[in-house]
Tab-separated table of C-alpha atoms in Angstrom:
chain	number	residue	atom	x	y	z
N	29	UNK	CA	86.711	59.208	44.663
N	30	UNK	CA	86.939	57.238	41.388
N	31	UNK	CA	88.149	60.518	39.855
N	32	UNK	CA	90.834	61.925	42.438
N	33	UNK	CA	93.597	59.540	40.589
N	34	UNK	CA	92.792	60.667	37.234
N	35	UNK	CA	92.872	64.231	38.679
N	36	UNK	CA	96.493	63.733	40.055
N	37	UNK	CA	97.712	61.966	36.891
N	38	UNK	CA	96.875	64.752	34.795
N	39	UNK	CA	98.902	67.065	36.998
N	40	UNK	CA	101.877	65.003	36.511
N	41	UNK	CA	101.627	65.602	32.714
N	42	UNK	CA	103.324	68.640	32.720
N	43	UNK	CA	106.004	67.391	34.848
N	44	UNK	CA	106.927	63.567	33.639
N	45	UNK	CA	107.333	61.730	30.631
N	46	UNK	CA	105.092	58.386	31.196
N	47	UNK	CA	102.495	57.110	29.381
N	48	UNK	CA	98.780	58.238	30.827
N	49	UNK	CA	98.966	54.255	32.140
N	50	UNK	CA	101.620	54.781	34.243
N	51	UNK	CA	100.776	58.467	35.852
N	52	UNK	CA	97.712	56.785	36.985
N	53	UNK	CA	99.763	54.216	38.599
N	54	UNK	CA	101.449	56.358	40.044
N	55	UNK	CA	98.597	58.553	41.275
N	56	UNK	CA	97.067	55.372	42.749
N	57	UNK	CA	100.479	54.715	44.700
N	58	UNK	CA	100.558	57.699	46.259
N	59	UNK	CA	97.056	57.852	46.780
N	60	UNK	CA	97.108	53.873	48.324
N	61	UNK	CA	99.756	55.164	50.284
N	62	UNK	CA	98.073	57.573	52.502
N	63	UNK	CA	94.875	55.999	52.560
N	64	UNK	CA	95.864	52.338	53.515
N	65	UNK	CA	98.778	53.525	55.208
N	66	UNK	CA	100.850	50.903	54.030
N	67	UNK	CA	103.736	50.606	50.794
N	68	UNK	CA	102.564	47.077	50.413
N	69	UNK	CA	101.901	46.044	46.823
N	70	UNK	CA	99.217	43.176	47.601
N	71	UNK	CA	97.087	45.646	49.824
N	72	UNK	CA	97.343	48.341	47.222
N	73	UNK	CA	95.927	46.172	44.057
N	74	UNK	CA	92.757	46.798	45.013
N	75	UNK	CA	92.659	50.549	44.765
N	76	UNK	CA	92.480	50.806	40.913
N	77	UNK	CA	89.145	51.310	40.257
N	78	UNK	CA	87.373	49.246	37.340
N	79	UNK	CA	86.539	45.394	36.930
N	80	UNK	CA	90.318	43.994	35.995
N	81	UNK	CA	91.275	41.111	38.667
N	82	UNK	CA	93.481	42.217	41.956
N	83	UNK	CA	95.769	39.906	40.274
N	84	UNK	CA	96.305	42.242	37.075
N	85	UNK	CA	96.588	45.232	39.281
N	86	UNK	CA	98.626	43.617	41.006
N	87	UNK	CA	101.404	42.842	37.945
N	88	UNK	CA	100.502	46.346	37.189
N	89	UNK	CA	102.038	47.516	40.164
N	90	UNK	CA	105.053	45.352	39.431
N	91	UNK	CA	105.903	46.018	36.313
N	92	UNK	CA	105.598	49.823	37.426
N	93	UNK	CA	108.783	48.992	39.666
N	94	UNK	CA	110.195	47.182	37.606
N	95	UNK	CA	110.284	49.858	34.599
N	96	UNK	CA	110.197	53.191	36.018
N	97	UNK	CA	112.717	55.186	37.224
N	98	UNK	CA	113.485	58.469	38.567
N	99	UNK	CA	116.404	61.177	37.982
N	100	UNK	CA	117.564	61.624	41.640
N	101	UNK	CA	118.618	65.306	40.491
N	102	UNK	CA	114.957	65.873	39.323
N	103	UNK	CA	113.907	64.493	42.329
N	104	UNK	CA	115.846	66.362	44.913
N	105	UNK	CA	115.026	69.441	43.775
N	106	UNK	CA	111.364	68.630	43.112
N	107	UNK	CA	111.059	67.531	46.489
N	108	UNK	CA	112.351	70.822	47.679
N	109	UNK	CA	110.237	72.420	45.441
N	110	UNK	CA	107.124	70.695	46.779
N	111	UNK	CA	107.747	71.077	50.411
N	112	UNK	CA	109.103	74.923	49.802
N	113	UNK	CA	111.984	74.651	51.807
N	114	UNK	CA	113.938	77.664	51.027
N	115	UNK	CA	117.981	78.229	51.093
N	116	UNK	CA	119.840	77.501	53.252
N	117	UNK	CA	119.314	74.093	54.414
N	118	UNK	CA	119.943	72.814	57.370
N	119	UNK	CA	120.664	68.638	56.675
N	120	UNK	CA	121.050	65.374	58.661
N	121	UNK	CA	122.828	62.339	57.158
N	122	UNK	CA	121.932	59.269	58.970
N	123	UNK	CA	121.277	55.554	58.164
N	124	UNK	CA	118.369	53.462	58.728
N	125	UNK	CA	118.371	49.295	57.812
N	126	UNK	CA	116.463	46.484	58.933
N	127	UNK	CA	116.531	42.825	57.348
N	128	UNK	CA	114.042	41.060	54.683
N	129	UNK	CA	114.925	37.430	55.257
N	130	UNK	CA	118.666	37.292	54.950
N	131	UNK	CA	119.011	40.442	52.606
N	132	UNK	CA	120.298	44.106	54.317
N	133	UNK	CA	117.807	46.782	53.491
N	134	UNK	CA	120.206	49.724	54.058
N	135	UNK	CA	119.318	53.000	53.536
N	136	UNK	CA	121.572	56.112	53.786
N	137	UNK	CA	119.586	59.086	54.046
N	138	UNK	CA	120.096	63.162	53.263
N	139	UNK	CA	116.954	65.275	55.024
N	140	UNK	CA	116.166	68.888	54.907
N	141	UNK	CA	114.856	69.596	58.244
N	142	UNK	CA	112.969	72.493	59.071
N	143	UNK	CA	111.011	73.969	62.431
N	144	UNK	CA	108.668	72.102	61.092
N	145	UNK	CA	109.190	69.831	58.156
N	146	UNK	CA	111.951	67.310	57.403
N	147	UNK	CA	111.823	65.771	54.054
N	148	UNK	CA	114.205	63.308	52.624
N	149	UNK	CA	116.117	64.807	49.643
N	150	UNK	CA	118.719	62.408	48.945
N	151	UNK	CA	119.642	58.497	49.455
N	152	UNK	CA	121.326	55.428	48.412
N	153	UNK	CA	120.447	52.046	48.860
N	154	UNK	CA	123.866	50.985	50.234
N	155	UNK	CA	125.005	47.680	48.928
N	156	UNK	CA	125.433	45.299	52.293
N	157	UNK	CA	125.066	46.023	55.654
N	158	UNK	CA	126.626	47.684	58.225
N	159	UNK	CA	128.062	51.267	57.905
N	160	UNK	CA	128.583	53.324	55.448
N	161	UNK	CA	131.506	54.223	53.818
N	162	UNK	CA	133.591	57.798	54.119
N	163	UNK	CA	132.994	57.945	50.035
N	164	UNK	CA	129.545	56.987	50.059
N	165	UNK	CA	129.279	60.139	52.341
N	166	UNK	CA	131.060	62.680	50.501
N	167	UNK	CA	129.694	61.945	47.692
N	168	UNK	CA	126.163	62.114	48.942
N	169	UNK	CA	126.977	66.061	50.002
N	170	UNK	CA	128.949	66.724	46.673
N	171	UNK	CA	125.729	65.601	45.026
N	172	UNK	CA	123.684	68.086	46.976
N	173	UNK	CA	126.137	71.211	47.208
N	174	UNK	CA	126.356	70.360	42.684
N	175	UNK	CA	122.485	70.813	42.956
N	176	UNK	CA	121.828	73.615	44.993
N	177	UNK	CA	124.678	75.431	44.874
N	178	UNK	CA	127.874	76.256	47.075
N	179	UNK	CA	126.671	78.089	50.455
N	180	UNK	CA	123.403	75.964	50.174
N	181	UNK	CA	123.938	74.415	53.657
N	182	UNK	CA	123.367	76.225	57.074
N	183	UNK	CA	124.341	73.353	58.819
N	184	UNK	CA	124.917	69.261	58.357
N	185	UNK	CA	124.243	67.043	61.638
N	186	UNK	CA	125.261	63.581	62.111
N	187	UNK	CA	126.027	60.641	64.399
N	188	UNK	CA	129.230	59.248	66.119
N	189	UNK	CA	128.973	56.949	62.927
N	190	UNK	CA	129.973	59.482	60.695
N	191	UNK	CA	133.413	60.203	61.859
N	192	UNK	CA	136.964	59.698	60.012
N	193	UNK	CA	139.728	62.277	59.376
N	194	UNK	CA	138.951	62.056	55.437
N	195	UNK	CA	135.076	62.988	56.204
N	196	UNK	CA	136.244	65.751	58.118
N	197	UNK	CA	139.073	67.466	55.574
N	198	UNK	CA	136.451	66.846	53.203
N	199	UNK	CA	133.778	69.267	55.663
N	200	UNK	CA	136.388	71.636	56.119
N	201	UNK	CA	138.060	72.322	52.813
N	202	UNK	CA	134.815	72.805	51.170
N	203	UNK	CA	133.689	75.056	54.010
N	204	UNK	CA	130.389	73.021	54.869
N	205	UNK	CA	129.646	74.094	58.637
N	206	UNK	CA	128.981	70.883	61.087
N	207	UNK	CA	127.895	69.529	64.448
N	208	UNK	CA	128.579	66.293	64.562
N	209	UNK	CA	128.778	63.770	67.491
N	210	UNK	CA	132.245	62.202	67.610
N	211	UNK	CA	133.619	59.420	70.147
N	212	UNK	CA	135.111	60.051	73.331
N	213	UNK	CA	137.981	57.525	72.477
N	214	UNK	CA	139.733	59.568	69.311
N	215	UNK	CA	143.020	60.503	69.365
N	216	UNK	CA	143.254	64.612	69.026
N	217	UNK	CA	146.081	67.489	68.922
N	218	UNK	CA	145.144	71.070	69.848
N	219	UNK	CA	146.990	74.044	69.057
N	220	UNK	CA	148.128	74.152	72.580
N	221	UNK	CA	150.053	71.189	72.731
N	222	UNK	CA	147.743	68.946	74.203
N	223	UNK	CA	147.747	65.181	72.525
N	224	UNK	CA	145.589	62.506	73.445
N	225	UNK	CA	141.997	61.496	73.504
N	226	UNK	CA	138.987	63.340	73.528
N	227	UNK	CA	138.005	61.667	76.923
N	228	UNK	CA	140.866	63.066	78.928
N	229	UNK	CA	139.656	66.470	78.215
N	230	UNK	CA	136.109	65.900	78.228
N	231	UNK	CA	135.996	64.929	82.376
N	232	UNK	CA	137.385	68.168	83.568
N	233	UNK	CA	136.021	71.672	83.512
N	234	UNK	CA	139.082	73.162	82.251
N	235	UNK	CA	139.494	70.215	80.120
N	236	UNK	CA	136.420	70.945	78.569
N	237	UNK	CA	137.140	75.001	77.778
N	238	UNK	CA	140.121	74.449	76.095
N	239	UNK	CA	138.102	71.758	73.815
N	240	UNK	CA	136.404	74.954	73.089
N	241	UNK	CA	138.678	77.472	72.600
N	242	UNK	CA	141.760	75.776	71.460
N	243	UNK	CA	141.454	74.757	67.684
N	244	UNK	CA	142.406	71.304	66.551
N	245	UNK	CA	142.578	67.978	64.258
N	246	UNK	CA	142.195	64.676	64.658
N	247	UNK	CA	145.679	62.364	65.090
N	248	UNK	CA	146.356	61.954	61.165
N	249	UNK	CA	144.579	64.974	60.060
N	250	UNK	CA	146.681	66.621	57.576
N	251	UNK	CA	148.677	69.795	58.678
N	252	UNK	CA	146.507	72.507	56.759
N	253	UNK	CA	143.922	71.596	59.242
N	254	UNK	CA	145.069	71.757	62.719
N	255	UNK	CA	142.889	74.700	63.958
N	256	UNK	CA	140.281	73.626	61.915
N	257	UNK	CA	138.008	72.233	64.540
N	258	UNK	CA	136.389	72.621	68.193
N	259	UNK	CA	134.971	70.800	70.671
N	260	UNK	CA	131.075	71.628	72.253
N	261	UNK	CA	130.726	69.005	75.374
N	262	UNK	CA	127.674	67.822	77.703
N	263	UNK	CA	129.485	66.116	80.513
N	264	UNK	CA	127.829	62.728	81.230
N	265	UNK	CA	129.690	60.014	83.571
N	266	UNK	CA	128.808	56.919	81.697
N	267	UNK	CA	128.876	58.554	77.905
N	268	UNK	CA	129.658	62.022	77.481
N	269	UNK	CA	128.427	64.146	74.442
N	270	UNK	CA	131.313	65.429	71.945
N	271	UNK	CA	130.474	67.330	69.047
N	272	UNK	CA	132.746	68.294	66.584
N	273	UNK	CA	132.357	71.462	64.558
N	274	UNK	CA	134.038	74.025	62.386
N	275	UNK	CA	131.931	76.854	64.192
N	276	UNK	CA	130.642	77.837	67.606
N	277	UNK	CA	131.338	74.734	69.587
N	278	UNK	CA	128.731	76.648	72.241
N	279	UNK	CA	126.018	76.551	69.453
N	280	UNK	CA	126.774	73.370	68.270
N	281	UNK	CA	125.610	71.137	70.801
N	282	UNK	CA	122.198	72.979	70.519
N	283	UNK	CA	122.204	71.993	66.777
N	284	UNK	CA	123.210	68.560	67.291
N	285	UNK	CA	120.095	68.469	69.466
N	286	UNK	CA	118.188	68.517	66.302
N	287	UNK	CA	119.530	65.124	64.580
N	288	UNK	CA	116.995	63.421	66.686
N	289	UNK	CA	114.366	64.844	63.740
N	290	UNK	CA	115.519	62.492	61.116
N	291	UNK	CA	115.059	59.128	63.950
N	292	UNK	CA	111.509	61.010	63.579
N	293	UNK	CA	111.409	61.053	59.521
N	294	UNK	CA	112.168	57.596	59.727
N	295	UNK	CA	109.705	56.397	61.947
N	296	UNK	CA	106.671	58.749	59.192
N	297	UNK	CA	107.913	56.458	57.106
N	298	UNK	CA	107.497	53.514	58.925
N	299	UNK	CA	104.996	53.243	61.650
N	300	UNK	CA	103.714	56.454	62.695
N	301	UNK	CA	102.911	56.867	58.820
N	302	UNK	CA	103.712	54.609	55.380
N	303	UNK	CA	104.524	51.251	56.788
N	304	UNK	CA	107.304	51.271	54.612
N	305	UNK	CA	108.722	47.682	56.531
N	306	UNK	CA	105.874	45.969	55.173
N	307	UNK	CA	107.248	46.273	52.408
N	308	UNK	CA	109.618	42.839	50.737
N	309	UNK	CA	110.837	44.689	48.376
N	310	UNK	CA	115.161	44.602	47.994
N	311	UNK	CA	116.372	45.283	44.816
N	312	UNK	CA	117.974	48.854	44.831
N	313	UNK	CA	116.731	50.512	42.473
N	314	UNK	CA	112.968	49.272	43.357
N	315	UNK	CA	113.684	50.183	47.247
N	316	UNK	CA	114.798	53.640	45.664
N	317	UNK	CA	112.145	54.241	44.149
N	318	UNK	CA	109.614	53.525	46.699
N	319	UNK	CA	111.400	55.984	49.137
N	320	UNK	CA	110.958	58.410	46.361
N	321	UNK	CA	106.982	58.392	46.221
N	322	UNK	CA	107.131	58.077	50.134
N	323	UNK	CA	108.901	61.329	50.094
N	324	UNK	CA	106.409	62.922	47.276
N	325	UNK	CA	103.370	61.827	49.754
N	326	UNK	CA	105.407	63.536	52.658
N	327	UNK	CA	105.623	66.181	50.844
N	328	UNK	CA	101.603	66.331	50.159
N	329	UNK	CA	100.976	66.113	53.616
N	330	UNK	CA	103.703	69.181	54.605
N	331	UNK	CA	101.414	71.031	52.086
N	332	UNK	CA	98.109	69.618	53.643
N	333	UNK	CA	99.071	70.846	57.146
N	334	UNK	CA	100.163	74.269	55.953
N	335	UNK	CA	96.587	74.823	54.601
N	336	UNK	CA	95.063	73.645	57.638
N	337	UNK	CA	96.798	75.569	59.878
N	338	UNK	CA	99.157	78.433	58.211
N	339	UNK	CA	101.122	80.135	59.785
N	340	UNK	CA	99.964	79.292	63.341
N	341	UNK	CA	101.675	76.589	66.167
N	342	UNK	CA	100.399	73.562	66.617
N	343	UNK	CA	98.263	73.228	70.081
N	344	UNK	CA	100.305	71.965	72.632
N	345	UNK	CA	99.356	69.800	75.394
N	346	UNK	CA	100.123	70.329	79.193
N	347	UNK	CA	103.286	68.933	78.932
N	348	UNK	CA	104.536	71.290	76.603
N	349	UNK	CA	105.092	69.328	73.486
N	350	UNK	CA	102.948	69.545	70.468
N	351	UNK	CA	100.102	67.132	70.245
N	352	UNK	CA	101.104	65.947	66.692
N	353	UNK	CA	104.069	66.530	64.580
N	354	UNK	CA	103.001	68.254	61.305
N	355	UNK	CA	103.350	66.139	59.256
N	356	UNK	CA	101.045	63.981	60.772
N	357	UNK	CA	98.510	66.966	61.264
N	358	UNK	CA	98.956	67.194	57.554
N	359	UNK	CA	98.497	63.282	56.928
N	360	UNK	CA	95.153	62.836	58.718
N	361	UNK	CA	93.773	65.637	57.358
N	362	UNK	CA	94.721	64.388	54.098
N	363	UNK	CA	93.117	61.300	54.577
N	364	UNK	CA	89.983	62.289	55.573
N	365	UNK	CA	89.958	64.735	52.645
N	366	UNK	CA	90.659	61.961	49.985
N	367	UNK	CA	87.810	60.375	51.337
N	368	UNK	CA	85.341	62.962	52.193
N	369	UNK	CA	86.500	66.331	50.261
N	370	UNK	CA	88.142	64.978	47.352
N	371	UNK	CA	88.444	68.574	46.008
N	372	UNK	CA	90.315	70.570	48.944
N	373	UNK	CA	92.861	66.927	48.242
N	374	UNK	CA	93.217	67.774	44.314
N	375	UNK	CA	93.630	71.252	44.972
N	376	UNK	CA	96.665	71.032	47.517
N	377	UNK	CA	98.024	68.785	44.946
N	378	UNK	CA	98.134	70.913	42.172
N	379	UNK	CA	99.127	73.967	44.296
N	380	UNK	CA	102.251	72.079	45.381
N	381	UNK	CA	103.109	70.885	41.646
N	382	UNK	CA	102.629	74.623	40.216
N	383	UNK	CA	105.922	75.731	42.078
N	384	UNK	CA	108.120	73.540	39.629
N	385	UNK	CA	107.687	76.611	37.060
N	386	UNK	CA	110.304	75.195	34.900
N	387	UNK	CA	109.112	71.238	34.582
N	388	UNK	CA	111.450	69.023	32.616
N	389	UNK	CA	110.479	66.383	30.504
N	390	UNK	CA	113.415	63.633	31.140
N	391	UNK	CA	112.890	63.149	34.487
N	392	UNK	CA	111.509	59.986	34.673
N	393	UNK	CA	112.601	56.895	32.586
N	394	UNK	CA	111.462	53.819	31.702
N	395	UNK	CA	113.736	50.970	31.919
């Protein structure tokens, strides 16, 4: 065990920049990560191995935060890399925030979701509570469509939150298919003639197939766009389900079904994996950072779980769902390996680095 770090530091050397002091704190992050299942710096101190005091690992770790940072473009496509999620992706933008004391800890997250892995790709730590802006999300998808390329995205789901007639030009002009949940309460016109809100059409059969079939815009959409979306609709009394989209409104509401894997992704990173609330971290660029080696340990464990169990399903039980996800087949097994087969742990590890065949050096700064 006293060697795994040192093994996974000397991996990195091909693909970062730090000093042989800092790839081993970084090794031991990840490593503390999975194997105390928490992001918390205090509990991690003691997984440096030697005779320096918990309370100089402990700055160690600290200054580590405080120095280091990482090129979100290296990252993103690293991360890919890693996980071996191949073209085209399907994405979900969603926030997650919670509150450390009085400060907002607001995260708005890009994930690559698969059939079976979802991996963050892109974030940023927004700047106050609340919602996020209509900027903050374009600029979030012009960042990933600049790194992989245009026709790089099957599909983006999303929330009611993510609504607003600039959001949705944006979508449509740059020919980005969606399926994304809208409320029942906006103000529409359809090629037909119809104009009102979405609700008045959602509580009627025909209502409903002319949603479909009749293209539309949102009231102050401009002109150019007034076929430019339809309407797929689950008919619920108390809160029916709208979903806007610029493609088969029939197949969208199946794909918005999927959004619910990225309330999943968050809750790997929090309880059902990293602990990443027990964290008290809030400055940015440090809370950026830490999703970032969260996201590198996800990606380990996608890895992990693929070597356990190829190309076959996971069992399911009785019910018909799958006993565990896979990433968390990949996690435990991960875990026991650190501790009990260190080697099959080092070996998924470099397998998963050898796909970056083209590493570059300035990925990873110091500050």
């Amino acid at each position: 065990m006293s060697r795994l770090p040192d093994a996974l530091a000397a991996t990195l050397a091909r693909h970062t920049d730090l000093s042989n002091d800092r790839r081993l704190t970084l090794a031991v992050l990840i490593l503390g990560f999975v194997q105390a299942r928490t992001v918390n710096l205090t509990h991690l101190a003691g997984a440096f191995c030697g005779p320096a005091k918990l309370s100089s690992n402990y700055r160690r770790l600290q200054r580590f935060f405080q120095y280091v940072r990482f090129d979100a473009d290296w990252l993103a496509r690293t991360l890919v890399a890693l996980a071996r999620l191949a073209p085209p992706y399907e994405l979900i933008l969603d926030r997650t925030n919670r509150k450390i004391g009085a400060r907002d800890v607001n995260l708005l997250v890009l994930a690559v979701v698969t059939r079976r892995a979802r991996l963050p790709v892109l974030w940023e730590v927004l700047d106050r509570g609340g919602g996020s802006t209509m900027a903050q999300c374009m600029a979030l998808i012009g960042r990933f469509v600049a790194l992989f390329g245009e026709g790089s995205i099957k599909l983006l789901t999303a929330d009611r939150e993510f609504d607003g007639n600039q959001w949705f030009e944006f979508l449509v002009e740059n020919d980005i298919p969606f399926a994304i949940r809208v409320s029942a309460c906006l103000h529409l016109r359809l090629a037909d003639g119809f104009r009102g809100t979405l609700g008045r059409l959602a509580c009627t059969p025909t209502g409903r197939r002319r949603l479909r079939t009749a293209g539309g815009c949102f009231a102050g959409m401009d002109q150019r766009f007034d076929t430019a979306l339809r309407f797929g609709v689950v008919n619920r009394a108390e809160d029916p389900i709208i979903v806007a989209t610029n493609r088969n409104p029939r197949k969208a509401i199946s794909a918005y079904k999927g959004r619910w894997q990225i309330e999943c992704l968050f809750a790997e990173t929090k309880t059902r994996g990293f602990n990443m609330e027990d964290t008290r971290l809030t400055n940015p660029a440090k809370l950026s950072l830490l999703l970032a080696l969260v996201a590198i340990a996800m990606a380990w464990s996608l890895a992990c779980a693929s070597a356990l169990i190829g190309r076959s399903d996971i069992p399911r039980a009785k019910h018909g769902f799958r006993r565990k996800s896979c990433f968390r087949t990949g996690f435990d097994a991960l875990r026991q390996w650190i501790t009990y087969q260190p080697d099959i742990a080092v070996q998924t590890w470099q397998r998963i680095w050898r796909r970056r065949t083209n590493p570059d050096h300035r990925t990873i700064r110091v500050v």
